[in-house]
């Protein structure tokens, strides 16, 4: 079994020492620690670790800003003394949120949750790439969904609702960022923090909205996505 590669960024050396000791206790984890946020971010971009432990309130660079720049497939676990940031953290698709001071059993649960997340993502990506399907878990069942059957995908907090062309839907405990990573490149567009749409289902669009084939109501385009989406769609008309 290969080791899990992790990077921890925190401007408090004691906090990094705690994470280091917990990783050693858990075992099978390779950890690098950084007190300087910008240096840590460069290391993340260069080496693309499996898991990133990230403080939020730091000197020099806010952890929420770092989170927005993480490479695909990095599992994010926030570690902070400021509980008020929890909602922001989950909006950035964090796998878990550890409130300082961190207890070992809570740390262990977060690691195991991240490892399940990595395993699910890897298996589903292989399935999607080779068979034109993705596999998602609904309650205790694995559901095999053909990409051509997906009408659109909507985020519901840390869940996703996958609307199918036959009118049915599947609710998965995977978040929208994770599902987006499972899909083949250039087949689905993230047009809003809450919506993923298949390119082949797009009937018409403006800079603010997209209409899918057969839909009576448009899907909004988020402001942060608007320029990129509009340029992509006009280029590929």
CSV table of C-alpha atoms in Angstrom, one decimal:
chain,number,residue,atom,x,y,z
A,1,UNK,CA,0.0,0.0,0.0
A,2,UNK,CA,1.5,3.3,-1.0
A,3,UNK,CA,1.9,6.1,1.5
A,4,UNK,CA,-0.6,8.9,1.6
A,5,UNK,CA,1.2,12.2,0.7
A,6,UNK,CA,0.1,15.2,2.8
A,7,UNK,CA,1.1,18.8,3.2
A,8,UNK,CA,0.2,20.9,6.2
A,9,UNK,CA,0.3,24.7,6.2
A,10,UNK,CA,0.0,26.7,9.5
A,11,UNK,CA,1.9,29.7,10.8
A,12,UNK,CA,1.9,28.2,14.3
A,13,UNK,CA,4.8,25.7,14.7
A,14,UNK,CA,3.0,23.9,17.6
A,15,UNK,CA,-0.1,23.3,15.4
A,16,UNK,CA,2.2,21.7,12.8
A,17,UNK,CA,3.9,19.6,15.4
A,18,UNK,CA,0.5,18.2,16.6
A,19,UNK,CA,-0.4,17.2,13.0
A,20,UNK,CA,3.0,15.6,12.5
A,21,UNK,CA,2.6,13.6,15.7
A,22,UNK,CA,-0.9,12.5,14.7
A,23,UNK,CA,0.3,11.5,11.2
A,24,UNK,CA,3.0,9.4,12.7
A,25,UNK,CA,0.6,7.8,15.1
A,26,UNK,CA,-1.9,7.0,12.3
A,27,UNK,CA,1.0,5.6,10.1
A,28,UNK,CA,1.4,5.2,6.3
A,29,UNK,CA,1.4,9.0,5.9
A,30,UNK,CA,4.2,11.1,4.3
A,31,UNK,CA,3.9,14.6,5.7
A,32,UNK,CA,5.6,17.9,4.8
A,33,UNK,CA,4.9,21.0,6.9
A,34,UNK,CA,5.2,24.7,6.1
A,35,UNK,CA,4.9,27.8,8.3
A,36,UNK,CA,5.1,30.1,5.3
A,37,UNK,CA,1.8,29.9,3.4
A,38,UNK,CA,3.2,31.0,0.0
A,39,UNK,CA,6.0,28.5,0.1
A,40,UNK,CA,3.5,25.8,1.1
A,41,UNK,CA,1.2,26.7,-1.8
A,42,UNK,CA,4.1,26.4,-4.3
A,43,UNK,CA,4.9,22.9,-2.9
A,44,UNK,CA,1.3,21.9,-3.3
A,45,UNK,CA,1.2,23.0,-6.9
A,46,UNK,CA,4.5,21.3,-7.7
A,47,UNK,CA,3.8,17.9,-5.9
A,48,UNK,CA,0.0,17.6,-5.8
A,49,UNK,CA,-0.4,15.8,-2.5
A,50,UNK,CA,-3.3,13.6,-1.7
A,51,UNK,CA,-4.4,15.6,1.4
A,52,UNK,CA,-3.8,19.2,2.4
A,53,UNK,CA,-4.2,20.4,6.0
A,54,UNK,CA,-4.8,24.1,5.9
A,55,UNK,CA,-5.1,26.8,8.6
A,56,UNK,CA,-7.3,29.8,7.7
A,57,UNK,CA,-6.1,32.8,9.8
A,58,UNK,CA,-2.4,33.1,8.9
A,59,UNK,CA,0.1,35.9,8.4
A,60,UNK,CA,0.8,36.7,4.8
A,61,UNK,CA,-1.9,34.7,3.0
A,62,UNK,CA,-5.4,33.7,4.1
A,63,UNK,CA,-6.1,29.9,4.0
A,64,UNK,CA,-9.4,30.5,2.1
A,65,UNK,CA,-7.4,32.1,-0.8
A,66,UNK,CA,-5.0,29.1,-0.8
A,67,UNK,CA,-7.9,26.7,-1.0
A,68,UNK,CA,-9.2,28.3,-4.2
A,69,UNK,CA,-5.8,27.6,-5.9
A,70,UNK,CA,-5.4,23.9,-4.9
A,71,UNK,CA,-4.8,21.5,-7.8
A,72,UNK,CA,-7.6,19.0,-8.8
A,73,UNK,CA,-7.8,15.8,-6.6
A,74,UNK,CA,-6.2,17.4,-3.5
A,75,UNK,CA,-8.4,16.6,-0.5
A,76,UNK,CA,-8.7,19.6,1.7
A,77,UNK,CA,-9.0,19.5,5.5
A,78,UNK,CA,-9.2,22.8,7.2
A,79,UNK,CA,-7.6,23.1,10.7
A,80,UNK,CA,-8.5,26.3,12.5
A,81,UNK,CA,-9.5,27.7,15.9
A,82,UNK,CA,-12.1,29.9,14.2
A,83,UNK,CA,-15.3,27.9,14.0
A,84,UNK,CA,-17.1,30.7,12.1
A,85,UNK,CA,-15.2,29.8,9.0
A,86,UNK,CA,-16.7,26.3,8.7
A,87,UNK,CA,-19.4,27.3,6.2
A,88,UNK,CA,-16.8,29.0,4.0
A,89,UNK,CA,-14.7,25.9,4.2
A,90,UNK,CA,-17.4,23.6,3.0
A,91,UNK,CA,-18.3,26.0,0.3
A,92,UNK,CA,-14.7,25.4,-1.0
A,93,UNK,CA,-15.4,21.7,-1.0
A,94,UNK,CA,-13.3,20.8,2.0
A,95,UNK,CA,-13.5,17.1,2.9
A,96,UNK,CA,-13.6,18.0,6.6
A,97,UNK,CA,-13.1,20.9,9.1
A,98,UNK,CA,-11.1,20.3,12.3
A,99,UNK,CA,-11.5,22.7,15.1
A,100,UNK,CA,-8.5,23.4,17.3
A,101,UNK,CA,-7.4,22.1,19.7
A,102,UNK,CA,-7.7,18.9,17.6
A,103,UNK,CA,-8.3,15.5,19.3
A,104,UNK,CA,-6.6,12.5,17.8
A,105,UNK,CA,-9.8,10.5,17.3
A,106,UNK,CA,-11.3,13.4,15.4
A,107,UNK,CA,-8.2,13.7,13.3
A,108,UNK,CA,-8.3,10.0,12.5
A,109,UNK,CA,-11.9,10.2,11.3
A,110,UNK,CA,-11.0,13.1,9.0
A,111,UNK,CA,-8.1,11.1,7.5
A,112,UNK,CA,-10.3,8.1,7.0
A,113,UNK,CA,-13.0,10.2,5.4
A,114,UNK,CA,-10.4,11.7,3.0
A,115,UNK,CA,-9.1,8.3,2.1
A,116,UNK,CA,-12.6,7.1,1.3
A,117,UNK,CA,-13.0,10.2,-0.8
A,118,UNK,CA,-9.8,9.5,-2.7
A,119,UNK,CA,-10.7,5.9,-3.3
A,120,UNK,CA,-14.2,6.8,-4.6
A,121,UNK,CA,-12.8,9.4,-6.9
A,122,UNK,CA,-10.1,7.1,-8.3
A,123,UNK,CA,-12.5,4.2,-9.0
A,124,UNK,CA,-15.2,6.5,-10.5
A,125,UNK,CA,-12.7,8.3,-12.7
A,126,UNK,CA,-11.4,5.0,-14.1
A,127,UNK,CA,-15.0,3.8,-14.8
A,128,UNK,CA,-16.0,7.1,-16.4
A,129,UNK,CA,-13.0,7.3,-18.6
A,130,UNK,CA,-13.2,3.7,-19.8
A,131,UNK,CA,-16.9,3.1,-20.1
A,132,UNK,CA,-18.6,6.5,-20.4
A,133,UNK,CA,-20.1,6.1,-17.0
A,134,UNK,CA,-19.6,7.3,-13.4
A,135,UNK,CA,-20.4,5.4,-10.3
A,136,UNK,CA,-21.9,7.3,-7.3
A,137,UNK,CA,-23.1,6.1,-4.0
A,138,UNK,CA,-26.7,6.8,-3.0
A,139,UNK,CA,-27.3,5.8,0.6
A,140,UNK,CA,-25.8,2.2,0.6
A,141,UNK,CA,-26.0,1.5,-3.1
A,142,UNK,CA,-23.6,2.1,-5.9
A,143,UNK,CA,-25.4,3.6,-8.9
A,144,UNK,CA,-23.9,3.4,-12.4
A,145,UNK,CA,-24.9,6.4,-14.5
A,146,UNK,CA,-24.2,6.8,-18.2
A,147,UNK,CA,-22.8,10.2,-19.0
A,148,UNK,CA,-25.3,10.5,-21.9
A,149,UNK,CA,-28.2,10.1,-19.3
A,150,UNK,CA,-27.2,13.1,-17.3
A,151,UNK,CA,-29.4,16.2,-17.9
A,152,UNK,CA,-27.6,18.4,-15.3
A,153,UNK,CA,-26.1,18.2,-11.8
A,154,UNK,CA,-27.0,20.5,-8.9
A,155,UNK,CA,-25.1,21.0,-5.6
A,156,UNK,CA,-27.1,20.7,-2.4
A,157,UNK,CA,-24.7,21.7,0.4
A,158,UNK,CA,-22.3,18.7,0.6
A,159,UNK,CA,-24.5,16.5,-1.6
A,160,UNK,CA,-25.3,16.5,-5.3
A,161,UNK,CA,-28.5,15.8,-7.2
A,162,UNK,CA,-28.0,14.3,-10.6
A,163,UNK,CA,-30.9,14.9,-12.9
A,164,UNK,CA,-31.3,12.3,-15.6
A,165,UNK,CA,-32.8,12.6,-19.0
A,166,UNK,CA,-35.6,10.1,-18.1
A,167,UNK,CA,-36.9,12.5,-15.4
A,168,UNK,CA,-35.5,10.5,-12.5
A,169,UNK,CA,-32.7,11.8,-10.2
A,170,UNK,CA,-30.0,10.4,-8.0
A,171,UNK,CA,-28.8,12.1,-4.8
A,172,UNK,CA,-25.1,11.4,-4.0
A,173,UNK,CA,-23.0,12.3,-0.9
A,174,UNK,CA,-20.2,13.4,-3.3
A,175,UNK,CA,-19.9,17.1,-3.6
A,176,UNK,CA,-20.0,18.9,-7.0
A,177,UNK,CA,-16.3,19.5,-7.2
A,178,UNK,CA,-15.6,15.8,-6.7
A,179,UNK,CA,-18.1,14.8,-9.4
A,180,UNK,CA,-16.7,17.3,-11.8
A,181,UNK,CA,-13.3,15.7,-11.4
A,182,UNK,CA,-14.8,12.3,-12.2
A,183,UNK,CA,-16.1,13.5,-15.6
A,184,UNK,CA,-14.1,13.3,-18.8
A,185,UNK,CA,-12.5,16.6,-19.8
A,186,UNK,CA,-14.5,19.0,-22.1
A,187,UNK,CA,-17.8,17.2,-21.7
A,188,UNK,CA,-19.4,19.1,-18.7
A,189,UNK,CA,-19.1,22.7,-17.7
A,190,UNK,CA,-19.2,24.2,-14.2
A,191,UNK,CA,-21.3,27.2,-14.9
A,192,UNK,CA,-22.2,28.1,-11.3
A,193,UNK,CA,-21.1,27.1,-7.9
A,194,UNK,CA,-24.2,25.0,-7.8
A,195,UNK,CA,-24.5,23.7,-11.4
A,196,UNK,CA,-22.7,21.4,-13.8
A,197,UNK,CA,-24.2,21.0,-17.3
A,198,UNK,CA,-23.3,18.6,-20.1
A,199,UNK,CA,-22.1,20.5,-23.2
A,200,UNK,CA,-24.2,18.4,-25.6
A,201,UNK,CA,-27.4,19.4,-23.7
A,202,UNK,CA,-26.9,23.2,-24.2
A,203,UNK,CA,-29.6,24.7,-26.5
A,204,UNK,CA,-28.9,28.4,-26.2
A,205,UNK,CA,-27.1,30.8,-23.8
A,206,UNK,CA,-26.5,34.4,-22.8
A,207,UNK,CA,-23.8,35.8,-20.6
A,208,UNK,CA,-26.1,35.2,-17.6
A,209,UNK,CA,-28.1,32.0,-18.4
A,210,UNK,CA,-28.0,28.7,-20.2
A,211,UNK,CA,-31.0,26.8,-21.5
A,212,UNK,CA,-30.8,23.1,-21.8
A,213,UNK,CA,-32.7,21.1,-24.5
A,214,UNK,CA,-36.3,20.6,-23.5
A,215,UNK,CA,-36.0,22.7,-20.3
A,216,UNK,CA,-38.6,25.4,-19.5
A,217,UNK,CA,-36.3,27.3,-17.1
A,218,UNK,CA,-32.7,28.5,-17.6
A,219,UNK,CA,-29.7,27.6,-15.4
A,220,UNK,CA,-27.9,30.7,-14.1
A,221,UNK,CA,-24.2,31.4,-14.9
A,222,UNK,CA,-22.3,32.5,-11.9
A,223,UNK,CA,-20.4,35.8,-12.1
A,224,UNK,CA,-17.0,34.1,-11.4
A,225,UNK,CA,-17.6,31.7,-14.3
A,226,UNK,CA,-19.3,34.0,-16.8
A,227,UNK,CA,-16.4,35.3,-18.9
A,228,UNK,CA,-14.7,31.9,-19.3
A,229,UNK,CA,-18.0,30.1,-20.0
A,230,UNK,CA,-19.2,32.7,-22.6
A,231,UNK,CA,-15.8,32.6,-24.4
A,232,UNK,CA,-15.8,28.8,-24.5
A,233,UNK,CA,-19.4,28.5,-25.8
A,234,UNK,CA,-19.0,31.3,-28.4
A,235,UNK,CA,-15.7,29.7,-29.6
A,236,UNK,CA,-17.4,26.3,-29.9
A,237,UNK,CA,-20.6,27.3,-31.5
